Amino acid sequence: MSFVEMQVTVLELNWHEIDRFLIGEAWAGSQISQHVTELCDVIGPRWGGSNEDRRAAEYIHRQMELAGLDRAEIEPFKLDTWDHGAVTITMPDVDGGRTISSLPFLRCKPIDISTRLVDVGFASAHEVESAAGRIKDSIVLASIIPEPFTTAEPFTARLMRLSESGAACVVAIEPKTGGRMEYSNSDEWLNTGPQKNALAVVKTSSEDGAYLRRIASTSPTIRVSVDARYFDSQAYNTVAELTGETHPERHLILAGHHDTVLRAPGGNDNASGTIGVMETARVMAALVRELGVRPGMSIRFATWSGEEQHLQGSTAYVARHHAEDGDEREAAPLLNINLDELSTGHMKGVVLNFPHLRKFIQEQLDTMDDGLKCHVLAHMDAHSDHFPFARQAIDASILWRWRFWGRHETANFHHEMGDAANKLNVRELKEYAGQIARLLLRLSHVAPDDWPTNPLTLSDVNGMIERDAGRHHPAFH
Ligand SMILES: [Zn+2]
């Protein structure tokens, strides 16, 4: 054994040395600025199935190769997608045909309808009941925010109510002010709400919504026109891996989606998470190269397409790799860490879907001495790519996302044009990459048999989904 090899053996689990390297490399070797420029400015909006989505996947894949990962691949999948052309809301009989600001909900069906406008307030049960006779075949005006002082209901559940009452179309009022409008979904991803093309829903700005509300009592004629189409496309996930030293056959997976909604450069949602994956992979590969320290289990680094279109990329991946009838079935990861919208402030910890790993993960976090906390979600959360893993009873987690307390103002931007490159905080993302690399390396060096057993079955998980479907997300704001 040469002197250098001996050093490597001795240093293998010298955590002080390892942490110093990972944090230093995440900071001083950072390629975050280059990646955010390429993804948000050069490539730009990355709607799943588009040419830009493919270019993003190719860029990420190339960067993973350059970073020295042991394996880097692109996994294509078929995407059930949608896009839209012109969308207008006009008032032919008012103020000389005044035009109202408009944005279709994602996957809104094509429609061209001219009929009376009916204001149903927040579309609460009592409001829809008292307007029942007027809703059928009408264009209905409804606030996305829930009615104050009631038990909060998600907008998707209220849309379901309007769909069942026979509304022809809904004009939804954006809660954000100043003309901002973000793309939203009309169906709840825990499967409540009108599915696919059941009901056309178009958004208007907070200001124009207030205007429509002022004139609604006169039952004016309103015209809503949406040029949209559904079609199949090809989309691309990227998957790279760093092979483990002691248990290469088992793995942990760090992932985030690289796609965006239409027209959004996606600085926060989700160049931040994508680059979090890329940078963590880079510093861990550098650790192998420069200090000879490999993870114990393998670490997989993936970026998904189609997240904004019902988590289709991560769903396709889980079906292919981990479902019973998957084409490339292999052992499930011991943990999925999902990175989505990291512009929430500095790293605070890990939020698990299921409780049984809480103490175990917290013990690992405690060895890092940064005050990081492990929390557990009290409900099934279907709003990002951890969900397809959790749905297969695989342990999955998220970080401190935009919907939680104590976030940055920049985390208020997603699904809109204003979510540009400047909504990604470079310095904080350096910290994320270093911290996540430290945590993953620690977790990978606990032998799979020493992890707490995952007691969940698919039917347990289905029970949880059923329990939570249609309920208001307690920390969703
Ligand atoms: Zn996202």
Short mmCIF file of C-alpha atoms and ligand atoms in Angstrom, two decimals:
data_model
loop_
_atom_site.label_atom_id
_atom_site.label_comp_id
_atom_site.label_asym_id
_atom_site.label_seq_id
_atom_site.Cartn_x
_atom_site.Cartn_y
_atom_site.Cartn_z
CA MET A 1 0.00 0.00 0.00
CA SER A 2 1.44 3.34 -0.97
CA PHE A 3 1.57 6.24 1.44
CA VAL A 4 -1.23 8.04 -0.41
CA GLU A 5 -3.53 4.99 -0.24
CA MET A 6 -2.79 4.61 3.45
CA GLN A 7 -3.74 8.21 4.04
CA VAL A 8 -6.98 7.64 2.20
CA THR A 9 -7.85 4.63 4.34
CA VAL A 10 -7.09 6.47 7.54
CA LEU A 11 -9.02 9.56 6.48
CA GLU A 12 -12.00 7.66 5.11
CA LEU A 13 -14.44 8.60 7.82
CA ASN A 14 -12.71 11.62 9.27
CA TRP A 15 -15.86 13.71 9.38
CA HIS A 16 -14.05 16.92 10.22
CA GLU A 17 -11.96 16.58 7.09
CA ILE A 18 -14.94 15.48 5.01
CA ASP A 19 -17.21 18.31 6.17
CA ARG A 20 -14.48 20.87 5.61
CA PHE A 21 -14.04 19.62 2.08
CA LEU A 22 -17.75 19.44 1.22
CA ILE A 23 -18.59 22.88 2.59
CA GLY A 24 -15.47 24.42 1.08
CA GLU A 25 -16.09 22.87 -2.33
CA ALA A 26 -19.79 23.82 -2.30
CA TRP A 27 -18.76 27.39 -1.58
CA ALA A 28 -15.52 28.01 -3.47
CA GLY A 29 -16.10 25.65 -6.39
CA SER A 30 -19.71 26.72 -6.92
CA GLN A 31 -21.11 26.60 -10.44
CA ILE A 32 -24.49 27.92 -9.39
CA SER A 33 -24.22 31.20 -11.29
CA GLN A 34 -23.29 29.42 -14.51
CA HIS A 35 -26.17 26.96 -14.13
CA VAL A 36 -28.81 29.55 -13.31
CA THR A 37 -27.77 31.65 -16.31
CA GLU A 38 -27.95 28.64 -18.61
CA LEU A 39 -31.25 27.29 -17.28
CA CYS A 40 -33.20 30.54 -16.72
CA ASP A 41 -31.71 33.01 -19.22
CA VAL A 42 -30.22 31.01 -22.11
CA ILE A 43 -32.75 28.15 -22.19
CA GLY A 44 -35.54 30.00 -20.37
CA PRO A 45 -39.02 28.57 -19.63
CA ARG A 46 -38.89 24.75 -19.64
CA TRP A 47 -42.43 23.46 -20.08
CA GLY A 48 -42.35 19.66 -19.96
CA GLY A 49 -42.25 18.10 -23.43
CA SER A 50 -40.96 21.29 -25.10
CA ASN A 51 -37.67 21.74 -26.89
CA GLU A 52 -36.41 23.80 -23.94
CA ASP A 53 -37.21 20.96 -21.54
CA ARG A 54 -35.08 18.64 -23.69
CA ARG A 55 -32.24 21.18 -23.82
CA ALA A 56 -32.34 21.51 -20.04
CA ALA A 57 -32.10 17.73 -19.63
CA GLU A 58 -29.17 17.59 -22.06
CA TYR A 59 -27.39 20.39 -20.23
CA ILE A 60 -27.87 18.76 -16.82
CA HIS A 61 -26.78 15.38 -18.15
CA ARG A 62 -23.61 16.88 -19.64
CA GLN A 63 -22.82 18.68 -16.39
CA MET A 64 -23.20 15.43 -14.44
CA GLU A 65 -20.68 13.80 -16.79
CA LEU A 66 -18.28 16.70 -16.40
CA ALA A 67 -18.61 16.53 -12.62
CA GLY A 68 -17.32 12.96 -12.76
CA LEU A 69 -20.37 10.95 -11.72
CA ASP A 70 -19.97 7.20 -12.23
CA ARG A 71 -23.06 7.01 -14.43
CA ALA A 72 -25.23 9.65 -16.10
CA GLU A 73 -28.24 8.93 -18.28
CA ILE A 74 -31.25 10.55 -19.84
CA GLU A 75 -34.49 8.61 -19.41
CA PRO A 76 -37.20 9.60 -21.90
CA PHE A 77 -40.88 9.07 -21.09
CA LYS A 78 -44.18 9.80 -22.78
CA LEU A 79 -45.84 12.95 -21.48
CA ASP A 80 -49.56 13.65 -21.63
CA THR A 81 -49.33 17.39 -22.21
CA TRP A 82 -51.23 20.53 -23.14
CA ASP A 83 -50.62 24.04 -24.33
CA HIS A 84 -52.59 27.12 -25.16
CA GLY A 85 -52.77 29.94 -27.67
CA ALA A 86 -54.85 33.09 -27.25
CA VAL A 87 -56.97 33.36 -24.12
CA THR A 88 -59.32 36.30 -23.68
CA ILE A 89 -62.05 37.55 -21.38
CA THR A 90 -64.10 40.34 -22.91
CA MET A 91 -67.20 42.29 -21.93
CA PRO A 92 -68.93 43.01 -25.26
CA ASP A 93 -71.66 45.20 -23.73
CA VAL A 94 -69.62 47.09 -21.16
CA ASP A 95 -67.44 50.16 -21.64
CA GLY A 96 -67.06 49.56 -25.36
CA GLY A 97 -65.97 45.94 -25.08
CA ARG A 98 -63.51 46.19 -22.21
CA THR A 99 -60.84 43.48 -22.11
CA ILE A 100 -60.13 41.74 -18.83
CA SER A 101 -56.72 40.23 -17.95
CA SER A 102 -56.73 36.46 -18.32
CA LEU A 103 -54.62 33.34 -17.85
CA PRO A 104 -55.93 29.79 -18.30
CA PHE A 105 -55.58 27.26 -15.50
CA LEU A 106 -53.12 24.56 -16.54
CA ARG A 107 -54.80 21.96 -18.77
CA CYS A 108 -57.87 24.18 -19.24
CA LYS A 109 -60.02 22.81 -22.05
CA PRO A 110 -60.64 24.90 -25.19
CA ILE A 111 -63.81 26.96 -24.96
CA ASP A 112 -65.47 29.93 -26.61
CA ILE A 113 -68.57 30.96 -24.76
CA SER A 114 -70.58 34.12 -24.34
CA THR A 115 -73.20 34.20 -21.60
CA ARG A 116 -74.19 35.91 -18.35
CA LEU A 117 -71.77 36.44 -15.47
CA VAL A 118 -72.76 35.12 -12.04
CA ASP A 119 -70.76 36.07 -8.94
CA VAL A 120 -70.63 33.24 -6.38
CA GLY A 121 -68.22 34.91 -3.92
CA PHE A 122 -65.82 32.26 -2.64
CA ALA A 123 -67.91 29.35 -3.99
CA SER A 124 -68.52 28.17 -0.42
CA ALA A 125 -71.31 25.61 0.04
CA HIS A 126 -73.87 28.16 1.21
CA GLU A 127 -73.04 30.59 -1.61
CA VAL A 128 -73.33 27.96 -4.32
CA GLU A 129 -76.56 26.74 -2.78
CA SER A 130 -78.17 30.18 -2.84
CA ALA A 131 -77.00 30.84 -6.43
CA ALA A 132 -77.87 27.32 -7.58
CA GLY A 133 -80.61 28.30 -10.02
CA ARG A 134 -78.32 30.75 -11.82
CA ILE A 135 -75.08 28.75 -12.04
CA LYS A 136 -76.04 26.20 -14.69
CA ASP A 137 -74.52 27.11 -18.10
CA SER A 138 -73.22 30.43 -16.73
CA ILE A 139 -69.75 31.90 -16.48
CA VAL A 140 -69.12 32.01 -12.77
CA LEU A 141 -66.89 34.48 -10.91
CA ALA A 142 -65.18 33.07 -7.78
CA SER A 143 -62.36 34.08 -5.42
CA ILE A 144 -59.47 31.64 -5.06
CA ILE A 145 -58.94 32.62 -1.42
CA PRO A 146 -61.31 30.73 0.89
CA GLU A 147 -64.16 32.51 2.61
CA PRO A 148 -62.96 34.13 5.84
CA PHE A 149 -64.13 32.57 9.11
CA THR A 150 -65.16 29.29 7.47
CA THR A 151 -63.42 25.94 7.58
CA ALA A 152 -60.94 26.49 4.77
CA GLU A 153 -61.54 24.41 1.67
CA PRO A 154 -59.06 24.14 -1.21
CA PHE A 155 -60.14 25.95 -4.36
CA THR A 156 -60.10 22.62 -6.22
CA ALA A 157 -62.84 21.30 -3.94
CA ARG A 158 -64.90 24.45 -4.54
CA LEU A 159 -64.37 24.05 -8.30
CA MET A 160 -65.72 20.52 -7.98
CA ARG A 161 -68.86 22.00 -6.42
CA LEU A 162 -69.25 24.47 -9.31
CA SER A 163 -68.67 21.74 -11.87
CA GLU A 164 -71.39 19.62 -10.25
CA SER A 165 -73.74 22.63 -10.30
CA GLY A 166 -73.33 22.84 -14.08
CA ALA A 167 -71.18 25.97 -14.44
CA ALA A 168 -70.01 26.38 -18.04
CA CYS A 169 -66.81 28.15 -17.11
CA VAL A 170 -65.19 29.74 -14.04
CA VAL A 171 -63.36 33.06 -13.90
CA ALA A 172 -61.15 32.73 -10.82
CA ILE A 173 -59.78 35.80 -9.03
CA GLU A 174 -56.02 35.76 -8.36
CA PRO A 175 -55.14 36.46 -4.70
CA LYS A 176 -51.82 38.20 -5.53
CA THR A 177 -52.18 41.90 -6.28
CA GLY A 178 -50.58 44.33 -8.72
CA GLY A 179 -51.62 42.50 -11.88
CA ARG A 180 -49.58 39.39 -11.05
CA MET A 181 -51.12 36.10 -12.14
CA GLU A 182 -49.68 32.62 -11.74
CA TYR A 183 -50.67 29.40 -13.48
CA SER A 184 -52.78 27.18 -11.23
CA ASN A 185 -54.33 23.73 -11.41
CA SER A 186 -58.03 23.03 -11.34
CA ASP A 187 -57.66 19.48 -10.05
CA GLU A 188 -56.23 18.45 -6.72
CA TRP A 189 -53.31 16.02 -7.02
CA LEU A 190 -54.66 13.83 -4.26
CA ASN A 191 -57.42 13.28 -6.82
CA THR A 192 -60.22 15.56 -5.76
CA GLY A 193 -61.62 18.15 -8.11
CA PRO A 194 -62.77 18.20 -11.70
CA GLN A 195 -60.34 16.06 -13.70
CA LYS A 196 -58.69 16.98 -16.98
CA ASN A 197 -61.17 18.70 -19.27
CA ALA A 198 -64.29 18.69 -17.10
CA LEU A 199 -64.48 22.43 -16.46
CA ALA A 200 -62.80 25.42 -18.12
CA VAL A 201 -61.19 27.68 -15.52
CA VAL A 202 -59.55 30.97 -16.41
CA LYS A 203 -57.88 33.33 -14.01
CA THR A 204 -58.13 37.10 -13.89
CA SER A 205 -56.07 39.55 -11.86
CA SER A 206 -57.06 40.68 -8.40
CA GLU A 207 -57.86 44.16 -9.78
CA ASP A 208 -59.92 42.99 -12.77
CA GLY A 209 -61.68 40.45 -10.55
CA ALA A 210 -62.73 43.25 -8.23
CA TYR A 211 -64.03 45.19 -11.25
CA LEU A 212 -66.07 42.21 -12.47
CA ARG A 213 -67.46 41.85 -8.97
CA ARG A 214 -68.57 45.50 -8.97
CA ILE A 215 -70.56 45.07 -12.18
CA ALA A 216 -71.77 41.48 -11.69
CA SER A 217 -75.09 42.49 -10.09
CA THR A 218 -76.25 43.75 -13.51
CA SER A 219 -75.72 40.21 -14.97
CA PRO A 220 -73.59 41.50 -17.85
CA THR A 221 -72.71 39.33 -20.81
CA ILE A 222 -69.15 38.07 -20.68
CA ARG A 223 -67.16 36.14 -23.27
CA VAL A 224 -64.40 33.69 -22.41
CA SER A 225 -62.31 32.25 -25.19
CA VAL A 226 -59.50 29.72 -24.68
CA ASP A 227 -57.50 28.28 -27.54
CA ALA A 228 -55.91 25.14 -26.07
CA ARG A 229 -55.04 21.59 -27.03
CA TYR A 230 -54.07 18.28 -25.41
CA PHE A 231 -51.41 16.09 -27.04
CA ASP A 232 -48.67 13.55 -26.34
CA SER A 233 -45.02 14.53 -26.28
CA GLN A 234 -41.67 13.09 -25.26
CA ALA A 235 -40.06 14.40 -22.10
CA TYR A 236 -36.78 13.64 -20.38
CA ASN A 237 -35.64 12.84 -16.85
CA THR A 238 -31.93 12.80 -16.02
CA VAL A 239 -30.43 10.19 -13.71
CA ALA A 240 -26.82 10.10 -12.48
CA GLU A 241 -25.17 8.02 -9.81
CA LEU A 242 -22.19 7.87 -7.51
CA THR A 243 -21.49 4.22 -6.73
CA GLY A 244 -21.32 3.23 -3.08
CA GLU A 245 -18.23 1.70 -1.50
CA THR A 246 -19.76 -0.77 0.93
CA HIS A 247 -23.38 -1.27 -0.25
CA PRO A 248 -23.42 -0.29 -3.92
CA GLU A 249 -26.60 -2.29 -4.54
CA ARG A 250 -28.70 -0.03 -2.28
CA HIS A 251 -29.16 3.69 -2.79
CA LEU A 252 -30.50 7.04 -1.62
CA ILE A 253 -31.92 9.46 -4.17
CA LEU A 254 -31.70 13.25 -4.28
CA ALA A 255 -33.95 14.76 -6.92
CA GLY A 256 -35.85 17.83 -8.10
CA HIS A 257 -37.78 18.85 -11.19
CA HIS A 258 -36.14 20.86 -13.98
CA ASP A 259 -39.34 21.71 -15.86
CA THR A 260 -41.35 24.89 -15.32
CA VAL A 261 -44.83 26.12 -16.17
CA LEU A 262 -45.26 27.95 -19.48
CA ARG A 263 -43.47 31.31 -19.78
CA ALA A 264 -41.79 31.11 -16.35
CA PRO A 265 -37.97 31.09 -16.26
CA GLY A 266 -38.34 29.23 -12.96
CA GLY A 267 -35.55 30.66 -10.79
CA ASN A 268 -37.17 29.55 -7.55
CA ASP A 269 -39.41 26.87 -9.11
CA ASN A 270 -37.27 24.99 -9.79
CA ALA A 271 -33.81 25.98 -11.01
CA SER A 272 -33.08 26.23 -7.28
CA GLY A 273 -33.84 22.54 -6.64
CA THR A 274 -32.32 21.37 -9.94
CA ILE A 275 -29.07 23.18 -9.21
CA GLY A 276 -29.24 21.90 -5.63
CA VAL A 277 -29.12 18.38 -7.09
CA MET A 278 -26.35 19.25 -9.57
CA GLU A 279 -24.16 20.97 -7.00
CA THR A 280 -24.57 18.28 -4.36
CA ALA A 281 -23.60 15.68 -6.98
CA ARG A 282 -20.59 17.76 -8.00
CA VAL A 283 -19.18 18.22 -4.49
CA MET A 284 -19.71 14.55 -3.62
CA ALA A 285 -17.95 13.47 -6.83
CA ALA A 286 -15.11 15.87 -5.99
CA LEU A 287 -14.84 14.24 -2.56
CA VAL A 288 -14.29 10.87 -4.24
CA ARG A 289 -11.73 12.30 -6.62
CA GLU A 290 -9.76 14.41 -4.16
CA LEU A 291 -10.05 12.66 -0.79
CA GLY A 292 -10.93 9.17 -2.03
CA VAL A 293 -14.07 9.12 0.13
CA ARG A 294 -17.03 7.37 -1.46
CA PRO A 295 -20.55 7.12 -0.12
CA GLY A 296 -21.34 3.82 1.62
CA MET A 297 -24.54 3.14 -0.29
CA SER A 298 -24.85 4.52 -3.82
CA ILE A 299 -26.28 8.00 -4.22
CA ARG A 300 -28.52 8.69 -7.18
CA PHE A 301 -29.08 12.23 -8.47
CA ALA A 302 -32.12 12.81 -10.66
CA THR A 303 -33.95 15.69 -12.25
CA TRP A 304 -37.53 15.28 -13.42
CA SER A 305 -39.56 16.73 -16.21
CA GLY A 306 -43.35 17.07 -16.17
CA GLU A 307 -43.64 17.98 -12.48
CA GLU A 308 -45.86 20.92 -13.32
CA GLN A 309 -48.07 18.53 -15.30
CA HIS A 310 -49.06 16.17 -12.48
CA LEU A 311 -45.65 14.88 -11.47
CA GLN A 312 -45.42 12.83 -14.65
CA GLY A 313 -41.61 12.53 -14.76
CA SER A 314 -41.12 11.25 -11.23
CA THR A 315 -44.21 9.05 -11.61
CA ALA A 316 -42.77 7.49 -14.80
CA TYR A 317 -39.44 6.92 -13.05
CA VAL A 318 -40.97 5.28 -9.98
CA ALA A 319 -43.17 3.08 -12.20
CA ARG A 320 -40.18 2.00 -14.26
CA HIS A 321 -37.77 1.36 -11.37
CA HIS A 322 -39.87 0.49 -8.36
CA ALA A 323 -43.40 -0.62 -9.26
CA GLU A 324 -44.12 -4.35 -9.14
CA ASP A 325 -44.41 -4.53 -12.92
CA GLY A 326 -41.65 -1.98 -13.64
CA ASP A 327 -39.45 -2.55 -16.71
CA GLU A 328 -36.25 -2.04 -14.75
CA ARG A 329 -37.39 -3.08 -11.32
CA GLU A 330 -34.78 -2.68 -8.58
CA ALA A 331 -34.61 -2.23 -4.81
CA ALA A 332 -36.34 0.95 -3.67
CA PRO A 333 -34.18 3.77 -2.33
CA LEU A 334 -34.01 3.96 1.46
CA LEU A 335 -34.87 7.63 1.17
CA ASN A 336 -35.88 10.14 -1.49
CA ILE A 337 -34.97 13.75 -0.75
CA ASN A 338 -36.93 16.06 -3.03
CA LEU A 339 -35.71 19.60 -3.70
CA ASP A 340 -38.39 22.04 -4.84
CA GLU A 341 -38.43 25.81 -4.46
CA LEU A 342 -35.41 26.31 -2.25
CA SER A 343 -35.63 30.12 -2.21
CA THR A 344 -37.28 29.94 1.18
CA GLY A 345 -34.30 31.04 3.26
CA HIS A 346 -31.29 29.13 4.54
CA MET A 347 -31.46 25.39 5.09
CA LYS A 348 -33.56 24.50 8.14
CA GLY A 349 -33.86 20.75 7.98
CA VAL A 350 -35.71 17.82 6.50
CA VAL A 351 -39.47 17.13 6.44
CA LEU A 352 -40.40 13.43 6.21
CA ASN A 353 -43.58 12.00 4.75
CA PHE A 354 -43.69 9.19 7.31
CA PRO A 355 -42.60 9.28 10.96
CA HIS A 356 -40.46 6.16 11.48
CA LEU A 357 -37.14 7.70 10.33
CA ARG A 358 -37.51 10.86 12.38
CA LYS A 359 -35.24 9.98 15.31
CA PHE A 360 -32.69 8.31 13.04
CA ILE A 361 -32.40 11.31 10.70
CA GLN A 362 -32.35 13.75 13.61
CA GLU A 363 -29.40 11.88 15.12
CA GLN A 364 -27.51 12.28 11.84
CA LEU A 365 -28.43 15.98 11.63
CA ASP A 366 -27.23 16.47 15.22
CA THR A 367 -23.74 15.28 14.25
CA MET A 368 -23.63 18.23 11.84
CA ASP A 369 -24.16 20.70 14.70
CA ASP A 370 -26.04 23.27 12.60
CA GLY A 371 -29.33 23.17 14.45
CA LEU A 372 -31.05 21.39 11.55
CA LYS A 373 -34.37 19.75 12.45
CA CYS A 374 -36.23 16.72 11.22
CA HIS A 375 -40.00 17.22 10.99
CA VAL A 376 -42.82 14.96 9.83
CA LEU A 377 -45.76 16.00 7.64
CA ALA A 378 -49.11 15.44 9.32
CA HIS A 379 -50.80 14.79 5.98
CA MET A 380 -50.13 13.37 2.53
CA ASP A 381 -48.76 16.19 0.41
CA ALA A 382 -49.12 15.63 -3.35
CA HIS A 383 -47.67 18.94 -4.51
CA SER A 384 -44.24 17.80 -5.60
CA ASP A 385 -42.09 14.88 -6.71
CA HIS A 386 -41.72 13.19 -3.33
CA PHE A 387 -45.33 12.06 -3.72
CA PRO A 388 -44.88 9.31 -6.36
CA PHE A 389 -42.26 7.76 -4.04
CA ALA A 390 -44.43 8.11 -0.93
CA ARG A 391 -47.35 6.63 -2.85
CA GLN A 392 -45.27 3.46 -3.36
CA ALA A 393 -44.62 3.42 0.43
CA ILE A 394 -41.00 4.52 -0.18
CA ASP A 395 -39.59 6.91 2.42
CA ALA A 396 -39.63 10.38 0.93
CA SER A 397 -38.92 13.86 2.18
CA ILE A 398 -38.93 17.51 1.23
CA LEU A 399 -37.06 20.50 2.57
CA TRP A 400 -38.58 23.61 3.99
CA ARG A 401 -40.76 24.67 1.08
CA TRP A 402 -42.49 27.90 0.13
CA ARG A 403 -45.69 27.04 1.87
CA PHE A 404 -44.15 26.97 5.32
CA TRP A 405 -43.69 29.72 7.81
CA GLY A 406 -40.68 31.98 8.00
CA ARG A 407 -39.94 31.98 4.30
CA HIS A 408 -38.26 34.61 2.16
CA GLU A 409 -40.40 36.97 0.10
CA THR A 410 -38.76 35.53 -3.06
CA ALA A 411 -40.44 32.20 -2.28
CA ASN A 412 -43.68 33.99 -3.11
CA PHE A 413 -42.72 33.63 -6.79
CA HIS A 414 -43.45 30.50 -8.77
CA HIS A 415 -45.58 29.62 -11.81
CA GLU A 416 -45.32 33.15 -13.21
CA MET A 417 -43.03 35.24 -15.40
CA GLY A 418 -41.62 37.06 -12.38
CA ASP A 419 -40.05 33.83 -11.11
CA ALA A 420 -36.82 34.72 -12.91
CA ALA A 421 -33.14 33.98 -12.25
CA ASN A 422 -32.99 36.64 -9.54
CA LYS A 423 -35.43 34.63 -7.38
CA LEU A 424 -32.66 32.11 -6.76
CA ASN A 425 -30.38 33.01 -3.88
CA VAL A 426 -26.88 31.89 -4.84
CA ARG A 427 -25.29 32.16 -1.40
CA GLU A 428 -28.02 30.19 0.32
CA LEU A 429 -27.96 27.53 -2.37
CA LYS A 430 -24.24 27.02 -1.72
CA GLU A 431 -25.16 26.28 1.88
CA TYR A 432 -27.87 23.82 0.79
CA ALA A 433 -25.46 21.88 -1.44
CA GLY A 434 -22.87 21.56 1.33
CA GLN A 435 -25.43 20.56 3.97
CA ILE A 436 -27.23 18.05 1.79
CA ALA A 437 -23.94 16.46 0.76
CA ARG A 438 -22.94 16.12 4.43
CA LEU A 439 -26.28 14.57 5.33
CA LEU A 440 -26.36 12.17 2.35
CA LEU A 441 -22.83 11.00 3.01
CA ARG A 442 -23.66 10.30 6.66
CA LEU A 443 -26.87 8.46 5.79
CA SER A 444 -25.10 6.42 3.10
CA HIS A 445 -22.56 5.18 5.62
CA VAL A 446 -25.22 3.65 7.87
CA ALA A 447 -25.60 0.09 6.58
CA PRO A 448 -29.08 -0.56 5.12
CA ASP A 449 -29.76 -3.18 7.81
CA ASP A 450 -29.13 -0.61 10.52
CA TRP A 451 -31.87 1.73 9.23
CA PRO A 452 -35.22 1.62 11.05
CA THR A 453 -37.57 -0.69 9.16
CA ASN A 454 -40.20 0.90 6.98
CA PRO A 455 -43.46 -0.61 8.30
CA LEU A 456 -45.77 0.84 5.61
CA THR A 457 -47.74 -1.10 3.03
CA LEU A 458 -49.36 0.25 -0.11
CA SER A 459 -52.76 -0.08 1.52
CA ASP A 460 -51.61 1.99 4.53
CA VAL A 461 -50.58 4.72 2.12
CA ASN A 462 -53.80 4.52 0.14
CA GLY A 463 -55.68 4.93 3.43
CA MET A 464 -53.70 8.10 4.18
CA ILE A 465 -54.42 9.49 0.71
CA GLU A 466 -58.11 8.81 1.12
CA ARG A 467 -58.08 10.43 4.56
CA ASP A 468 -56.51 13.65 3.25
CA ALA A 469 -58.03 14.02 -0.23
CA GLY A 470 -59.96 17.27 -0.60
CA ARG A 471 -58.90 18.64 2.77
CA HIS A 472 -57.28 22.00 3.21
CA HIS A 473 -53.53 21.78 3.59
CA PRO A 474 -52.87 23.03 7.13
CA ALA A 475 -49.68 24.96 6.28
CA PHE A 476 -50.66 25.90 2.76
CA HIS A 477 -50.62 29.65 2.31
ZN ZN B 1 -41.90 23.12 -8.37
#
